[in-house]
Amino acid sequence: MVDKLVPNDPRVQSKTATIRGKTYHYLLAEPSTSPPVDTVILLHGFPDLSFGWRYQVPALLALNLRVIIPDNLGYGGTDAPVEVEPYSLKSLSDDIAGLIAHVCGTGVSVIVGGHDWGAGLAWRLALWHPKIVRAIFNACVPYFPPREQYTPLKVIIGAGKLQNFKYQLQFQGTDVEKEIQGKEKIRQFLNAIFGGKAPDGSYGFTTDDGVVFDKIAELQQTPLVTPEELDYYTEQIARNGIHGPLNWYRTGEISYKEEIALLKKGLPGLRFNIPALFVAASKDGALPPAMAQGMDEHFDRLTKVEIDASHWVLWQGAEEFNQHLTNWLQQAVLKPGKPAL
């Protein structure tokens, strides 16, 4: 059985920091042998928390690594601005760069890992702040370079492309946050997103329909989290509701306009020459492994692996994920004799 953190685990410290005018809550895990050989920051996705990395933190501590795990903007103990603009990938990248500097000191480079939206953020952090990212690993969301033109997702889907993103149209709208209010509904919503099934075997969330509101109350408990873990998720997500987390889906045009500056830089600014690991999940309906085809051309030192698991590969495939991550860190990133931070 894979070791994992529990809510309020004594192996991590709960901390806050003011970053660019916002309060960020983060967990800090320090190895028992001091000083650490390096620092890792882990970025979660939707609708998750720093706690989403509970299966990975003990494995990273075993490698004598310091681990920083924030609640991303909109989540848990971190602020949740109502406006959309703070959730652009550049704005979020600037926030995370500020948090890294707060914990590690100005100019220190770290290893960055992400899952789902956290992976999308991690790729952009490495583009906007390349000097502070010395290695990168991401799950489920492959790297896509900045776009040369913006096309709304509704238009792309209407043209028959990216049908696996149809649920995002629901998330971009207002129906979800109108329906999902209060702890009971939030718990049902999370259970649906995390793979809860109805007695007839159907799901309460699909990539075609999004959240099936009239079904989520009848779902059985998802096997991917314990009832106690789902309680913890519910309490934390309910602090700010889901408007902030959904704002991550509403920034496409804003991020496109900001990233024009990256395109103007051209290569090598859009090429990764650092160690990189991408982990695809075979059963991820929203982000099938085929979406990673073509990303290799943007990397000099890319390792790609695939795990037979759903989108929640960090939990469902924890043992295999941790093994791939540990091997990659030891072989491609951590060097004997590297000065401690």
Coordinates of C-alpha atoms in Angstrom, one line a residue:
M1 CA 0.0 0.0 0.0
V2 CA 1.3 3.5 -0.9
D3 CA 2.0 5.8 2.0
K4 CA -0.1 8.9 1.8
L5 CA -0.8 12.1 3.8
V6 CA -4.0 12.4 5.8
P7 CA -5.8 15.7 6.5
N8 CA -3.7 17.8 8.9
D9 CA -0.9 15.3 8.6
P10 CA 2.0 16.1 11.0
R11 CA 4.6 15.6 8.2
V12 CA 3.5 18.9 6.6
Q13 CA 3.2 22.4 8.0
S14 CA 0.2 24.6 7.0
K15 CA 1.4 28.1 6.1
T16 CA 0.2 31.2 4.4
A17 CA 1.9 34.0 2.5
T18 CA 0.9 37.2 0.9
I19 CA 1.8 37.0 -2.8
R20 CA 1.1 40.0 -5.1
G21 CA -1.7 41.1 -2.8
K22 CA -3.3 37.7 -2.5
T23 CA -3.2 35.3 0.4
Y24 CA -1.9 31.9 -0.6
H25 CA -2.3 28.8 1.6
Y26 CA 0.4 26.2 1.1
L27 CA 1.7 23.0 2.7
L28 CA 5.4 22.7 3.4
A29 CA 7.1 19.4 3.9
E30 CA 10.7 19.3 5.1
P31 CA 12.7 16.1 5.0
S32 CA 13.9 14.7 8.3
T33 CA 17.5 14.8 7.2
S34 CA 18.6 18.4 6.7
P35 CA 19.3 20.2 4.5
P36 CA 17.2 19.1 1.6
V37 CA 18.9 18.1 -1.7
D38 CA 16.4 20.2 -3.7
T39 CA 12.9 21.7 -3.7
V40 CA 9.8 20.6 -5.5
I41 CA 6.6 22.6 -5.9
L42 CA 3.4 20.7 -6.8
L43 CA 0.5 22.3 -8.5
H44 CA -3.0 20.7 -8.4
G45 CA -5.8 20.9 -10.9
F46 CA -9.7 21.1 -10.9
P47 CA -11.4 20.6 -8.5
D48 CA -8.5 19.7 -6.3
L49 CA -6.4 21.0 -3.4
S50 CA -2.8 20.7 -2.2
F51 CA -4.1 17.5 -0.6
G52 CA -4.4 16.1 -4.1
W53 CA -0.7 15.3 -4.0
R54 CA -1.1 13.2 -0.8
Y55 CA 0.3 10.0 -2.3
Q56 CA 3.3 11.8 -3.8
V57 CA 4.6 13.9 -0.8
P58 CA 5.9 10.9 1.3
A59 CA 7.8 9.5 -1.8
L60 CA 9.4 12.9 -2.4
L61 CA 10.3 13.3 1.3
A62 CA 12.0 9.9 1.0
L63 CA 14.3 11.4 -1.6
N64 CA 15.3 14.1 0.9
L65 CA 13.4 16.8 -1.0
R66 CA 11.6 19.8 0.4
V67 CA 8.1 20.0 -1.0
I68 CA 5.9 23.1 -1.4
I69 CA 2.2 22.4 -2.2
P70 CA -0.1 25.4 -2.6
D71 CA -3.8 25.6 -2.7
N72 CA -4.1 27.3 -6.1
L73 CA -5.9 30.5 -6.6
G74 CA -9.7 30.0 -5.9
Y75 CA -9.2 26.9 -3.7
G76 CA -9.1 26.0 0.0
G77 CA -7.3 28.5 2.2
T78 CA -6.1 30.6 -0.7
D79 CA -7.9 33.8 -1.9
A80 CA -10.6 33.4 -4.5
P81 CA -11.0 36.6 -6.5
V82 CA -14.3 37.1 -8.2
E83 CA -12.8 38.6 -11.3
V84 CA -11.5 36.4 -14.1
E85 CA -8.2 38.2 -14.9
P86 CA -6.2 37.0 -11.9
Y87 CA -6.7 33.4 -13.2
S88 CA -4.9 33.9 -16.4
L89 CA -1.9 31.6 -16.8
K90 CA 0.5 34.5 -16.7
S91 CA -1.0 36.0 -13.6
L92 CA -1.0 32.6 -11.9
S93 CA 2.6 32.0 -13.0
D94 CA 3.7 35.3 -11.5
D95 CA 1.9 34.2 -8.3
I96 CA 3.7 30.9 -8.1
A97 CA 7.1 32.6 -8.9
G98 CA 6.4 34.9 -6.0
L99 CA 5.6 31.9 -3.7
I100 CA 8.8 30.1 -4.7
A101 CA 10.8 33.3 -3.9
H102 CA 9.0 33.6 -0.6
V103 CA 9.9 30.1 0.5
C104 CA 13.2 29.6 -1.2
G105 CA 14.7 33.0 -1.8
T106 CA 15.0 35.2 -4.9
G107 CA 16.5 33.5 -7.9
V108 CA 16.4 29.9 -6.6
S109 CA 15.4 27.4 -9.2
V110 CA 13.1 24.4 -8.3
I111 CA 11.6 21.3 -9.7
V112 CA 8.0 21.9 -10.7
G113 CA 5.2 19.3 -11.0
G114 CA 1.6 19.6 -12.1
H115 CA -1.6 17.7 -12.7
D116 CA -4.6 18.8 -14.8
W117 CA -4.8 22.7 -14.7
G118 CA -1.7 22.6 -12.4
A119 CA 0.2 21.0 -15.3
G120 CA -1.0 23.7 -17.7
L121 CA 0.2 26.2 -15.2
A122 CA 3.5 24.5 -14.7
W123 CA 4.3 24.5 -18.5
R124 CA 3.5 28.3 -18.5
L125 CA 5.5 29.0 -15.4
A126 CA 8.5 27.5 -17.2
L127 CA 7.9 29.8 -20.2
W128 CA 7.3 33.0 -18.2
H129 CA 9.9 32.3 -15.5
P130 CA 12.4 29.9 -17.1
K131 CA 15.3 30.8 -14.7
I132 CA 13.4 29.4 -11.7
V133 CA 12.3 26.0 -13.2
R134 CA 15.2 23.6 -13.4
A135 CA 13.1 20.5 -14.2
I136 CA 9.5 19.8 -14.8
F137 CA 7.0 16.9 -14.6
N138 CA 3.4 16.9 -15.5
A139 CA 0.5 14.5 -15.5
C140 CA -2.4 14.4 -18.0
V141 CA -2.1 17.8 -19.7
P142 CA 0.6 17.8 -22.4
Y143 CA 2.5 20.9 -23.5
F144 CA 0.8 23.1 -26.1
P145 CA 2.8 26.1 -27.4
P146 CA 1.2 29.6 -27.4
R147 CA -1.4 30.0 -30.1
E148 CA -0.9 32.3 -33.0
Q149 CA -4.6 33.0 -33.2
Y150 CA -7.6 32.7 -30.8
T151 CA -10.6 30.6 -31.6
P152 CA -13.3 30.3 -28.9
L153 CA -13.8 26.7 -27.6
K154 CA -17.4 26.8 -28.6
V155 CA -16.4 27.4 -32.2
I156 CA -13.8 24.6 -32.1
I157 CA -16.3 22.1 -30.7
G158 CA -18.9 23.2 -33.2
A159 CA -16.5 22.4 -36.0
G160 CA -16.3 18.8 -34.7
K161 CA -12.9 19.1 -33.0
L162 CA -11.9 18.6 -29.4
Q163 CA -15.2 16.8 -28.6
N164 CA -13.5 15.5 -25.4
F165 CA -13.7 19.2 -24.1
K166 CA -17.4 19.6 -24.5
Y167 CA -17.8 19.6 -20.7
Q168 CA -15.7 22.7 -20.5
L169 CA -18.5 24.7 -22.2
Q170 CA -20.7 23.9 -19.1
F171 CA -17.8 25.0 -16.8
Q172 CA -17.4 28.2 -18.7
G173 CA -21.0 29.1 -18.2
T174 CA -22.9 29.8 -15.0
D175 CA -25.1 26.7 -14.6
V176 CA -22.6 24.8 -12.4
E177 CA -22.0 27.5 -9.8
K178 CA -25.8 28.2 -9.7
E179 CA -26.6 24.5 -9.1
I180 CA -23.7 23.6 -6.8
Q181 CA -24.1 25.7 -3.7
G182 CA -23.8 24.6 -0.1
K183 CA -21.8 21.8 1.4
E184 CA -24.2 19.0 0.5
K185 CA -24.2 19.9 -3.2
I186 CA -20.5 20.5 -3.2
R187 CA -19.9 17.0 -1.8
Q188 CA -22.1 15.5 -4.4
F189 CA -20.4 17.5 -7.1
L190 CA -16.9 16.4 -6.0
N191 CA -18.0 12.8 -5.7
A192 CA -19.3 13.0 -9.3
I193 CA -16.1 14.6 -10.7
F194 CA -14.0 12.0 -8.8
G195 CA -15.8 9.1 -10.5
G196 CA -18.9 8.3 -8.4
K197 CA -21.4 6.0 -10.2
A198 CA -25.2 5.7 -9.9
P199 CA -26.6 2.3 -9.0
D200 CA -27.2 1.6 -12.7
G201 CA -23.5 2.1 -13.4
S202 CA -23.8 5.5 -15.1
Y203 CA -21.6 8.4 -14.1
G204 CA -22.6 11.8 -12.6
F205 CA -20.0 13.5 -14.8
T206 CA -19.1 12.8 -18.4
T207 CA -16.9 14.6 -20.9
D208 CA -19.9 15.0 -23.2
D209 CA -22.4 16.4 -20.7
G210 CA -20.4 17.7 -17.9
V211 CA -22.1 17.4 -14.5
V212 CA -25.4 15.6 -14.7
F213 CA -27.2 17.6 -12.0
D214 CA -30.3 15.4 -11.6
K215 CA -28.1 12.4 -11.0
I216 CA -25.4 13.5 -8.5
A217 CA -27.5 13.0 -5.4
E218 CA -27.9 9.2 -6.1
L219 CA -24.3 8.4 -6.8
Q220 CA -22.4 5.8 -4.7
Q221 CA -19.2 6.9 -3.0
T222 CA -16.3 7.0 -5.4
P223 CA -13.6 4.4 -4.6
L224 CA -10.8 7.0 -5.3
V225 CA -11.2 8.9 -2.0
T226 CA -12.3 7.8 1.4
P227 CA -15.4 9.3 3.0
E228 CA -13.1 11.2 5.4
E229 CA -11.1 12.6 2.5
L230 CA -14.3 13.6 0.6
D231 CA -15.4 15.4 3.8
Y232 CA -12.1 17.3 3.9
Y233 CA -12.4 18.2 0.2
T234 CA -15.9 19.4 0.8
E235 CA -15.0 21.6 3.8
Q236 CA -12.1 23.2 1.9
I237 CA -13.9 23.8 -1.4
A238 CA -16.9 25.2 0.4
R239 CA -14.8 27.9 2.0
N240 CA -14.9 29.9 -1.3
G241 CA -17.4 27.9 -3.4
I242 CA -16.6 26.9 -7.0
H243 CA -16.8 30.3 -8.8
G244 CA -13.0 30.8 -8.4
P245 CA -12.1 27.3 -9.6
L246 CA -14.4 27.6 -12.6
N247 CA -12.7 30.9 -13.5
W248 CA -9.7 28.9 -14.6
Y249 CA -11.8 27.7 -17.6
R250 CA -12.8 31.3 -18.6
T251 CA -9.3 32.8 -19.3
G252 CA -8.6 31.4 -22.8
E253 CA -8.7 34.7 -24.6
I254 CA -6.9 36.6 -21.8
S255 CA -4.1 34.1 -21.8
Y256 CA -3.9 34.1 -25.6
K257 CA -3.4 37.9 -25.6
E258 CA -0.8 37.8 -22.9
E259 CA 1.1 35.0 -24.6
I260 CA 1.6 37.0 -27.8
A261 CA 4.7 38.4 -26.0
L262 CA 6.0 34.8 -25.7
L263 CA 5.5 34.2 -29.4
K264 CA 7.4 37.4 -30.3
K265 CA 10.4 36.0 -28.4
G266 CA 10.5 33.0 -30.6
L267 CA 12.9 30.1 -30.2
P268 CA 14.7 29.2 -28.0
G269 CA 12.2 30.9 -25.6
L270 CA 9.5 28.3 -26.4
R271 CA 11.8 25.3 -26.3
F272 CA 12.5 23.3 -23.1
N273 CA 16.1 22.3 -22.6
I274 CA 15.5 21.1 -19.0
P275 CA 14.7 17.6 -17.9
A276 CA 11.0 17.0 -18.4
L277 CA 8.7 14.1 -17.6
F278 CA 5.1 13.7 -19.0
V279 CA 2.8 11.1 -17.6
A280 CA -0.3 10.2 -19.6
A281 CA -3.3 8.3 -18.2
S282 CA -4.7 5.6 -20.6
K283 CA -8.3 6.0 -19.4
D284 CA -8.4 9.8 -19.2
G285 CA -11.5 10.7 -21.2
A286 CA -10.9 14.4 -21.2
L287 CA -7.2 14.2 -21.9
P288 CA -6.4 11.0 -23.9
P289 CA -2.7 10.2 -24.3
A290 CA -3.0 10.9 -28.1
M291 CA -3.2 14.6 -27.2
A292 CA 0.5 14.4 -26.4
Q293 CA 1.5 13.5 -30.0
G294 CA 3.8 16.2 -31.3
M295 CA 4.9 17.7 -28.0
D296 CA 8.3 16.0 -28.3
E297 CA 9.5 18.6 -30.8
H298 CA 9.5 21.2 -28.1
F299 CA 11.8 19.4 -25.8
D300 CA 15.5 18.4 -25.7
R301 CA 15.2 16.0 -22.7
L302 CA 11.7 14.6 -22.6
T303 CA 10.6 11.3 -21.0
K304 CA 7.1 10.1 -21.7
V305 CA 5.3 7.3 -19.9
E306 CA 1.7 6.1 -19.8
I307 CA -0.1 4.6 -16.9
D308 CA -3.3 2.5 -17.1
A309 CA -5.5 4.8 -15.0
S310 CA -8.2 7.4 -15.2
H311 CA -7.6 11.2 -15.0
W312 CA -7.0 10.8 -11.3
V313 CA -3.8 8.9 -11.9
L314 CA -2.1 10.5 -8.9
W315 CA -4.4 8.4 -6.7
Q316 CA -5.5 5.5 -8.8
G317 CA -2.1 4.8 -10.2
A318 CA -0.1 6.2 -7.3
E319 CA 2.4 3.3 -6.9
E320 CA 3.3 3.3 -10.6
F321 CA 3.3 7.1 -10.9
N322 CA 5.6 7.4 -7.9
Q323 CA 8.0 4.8 -9.3
H324 CA 8.2 6.6 -12.6
L325 CA 8.7 9.9 -10.8
T326 CA 11.4 8.6 -8.5
N327 CA 13.3 6.9 -11.3
W328 CA 13.2 10.1 -13.4
L329 CA 14.3 12.3 -10.5
Q330 CA 17.2 10.1 -9.6
Q331 CA 18.4 9.5 -13.2
A332 CA 17.7 12.8 -14.9
V333 CA 17.5 15.5 -12.2
L334 CA 19.1 14.8 -8.9
K335 CA 22.9 14.7 -9.2
P336 CA 25.3 13.4 -6.5
G337 CA 27.1 16.2 -4.8
K338 CA 24.6 18.9 -5.9
P339 CA 24.7 21.7 -3.3
A340 CA 21.7 21.7 -1.0
L341 CA 19.3 24.6 -1.1

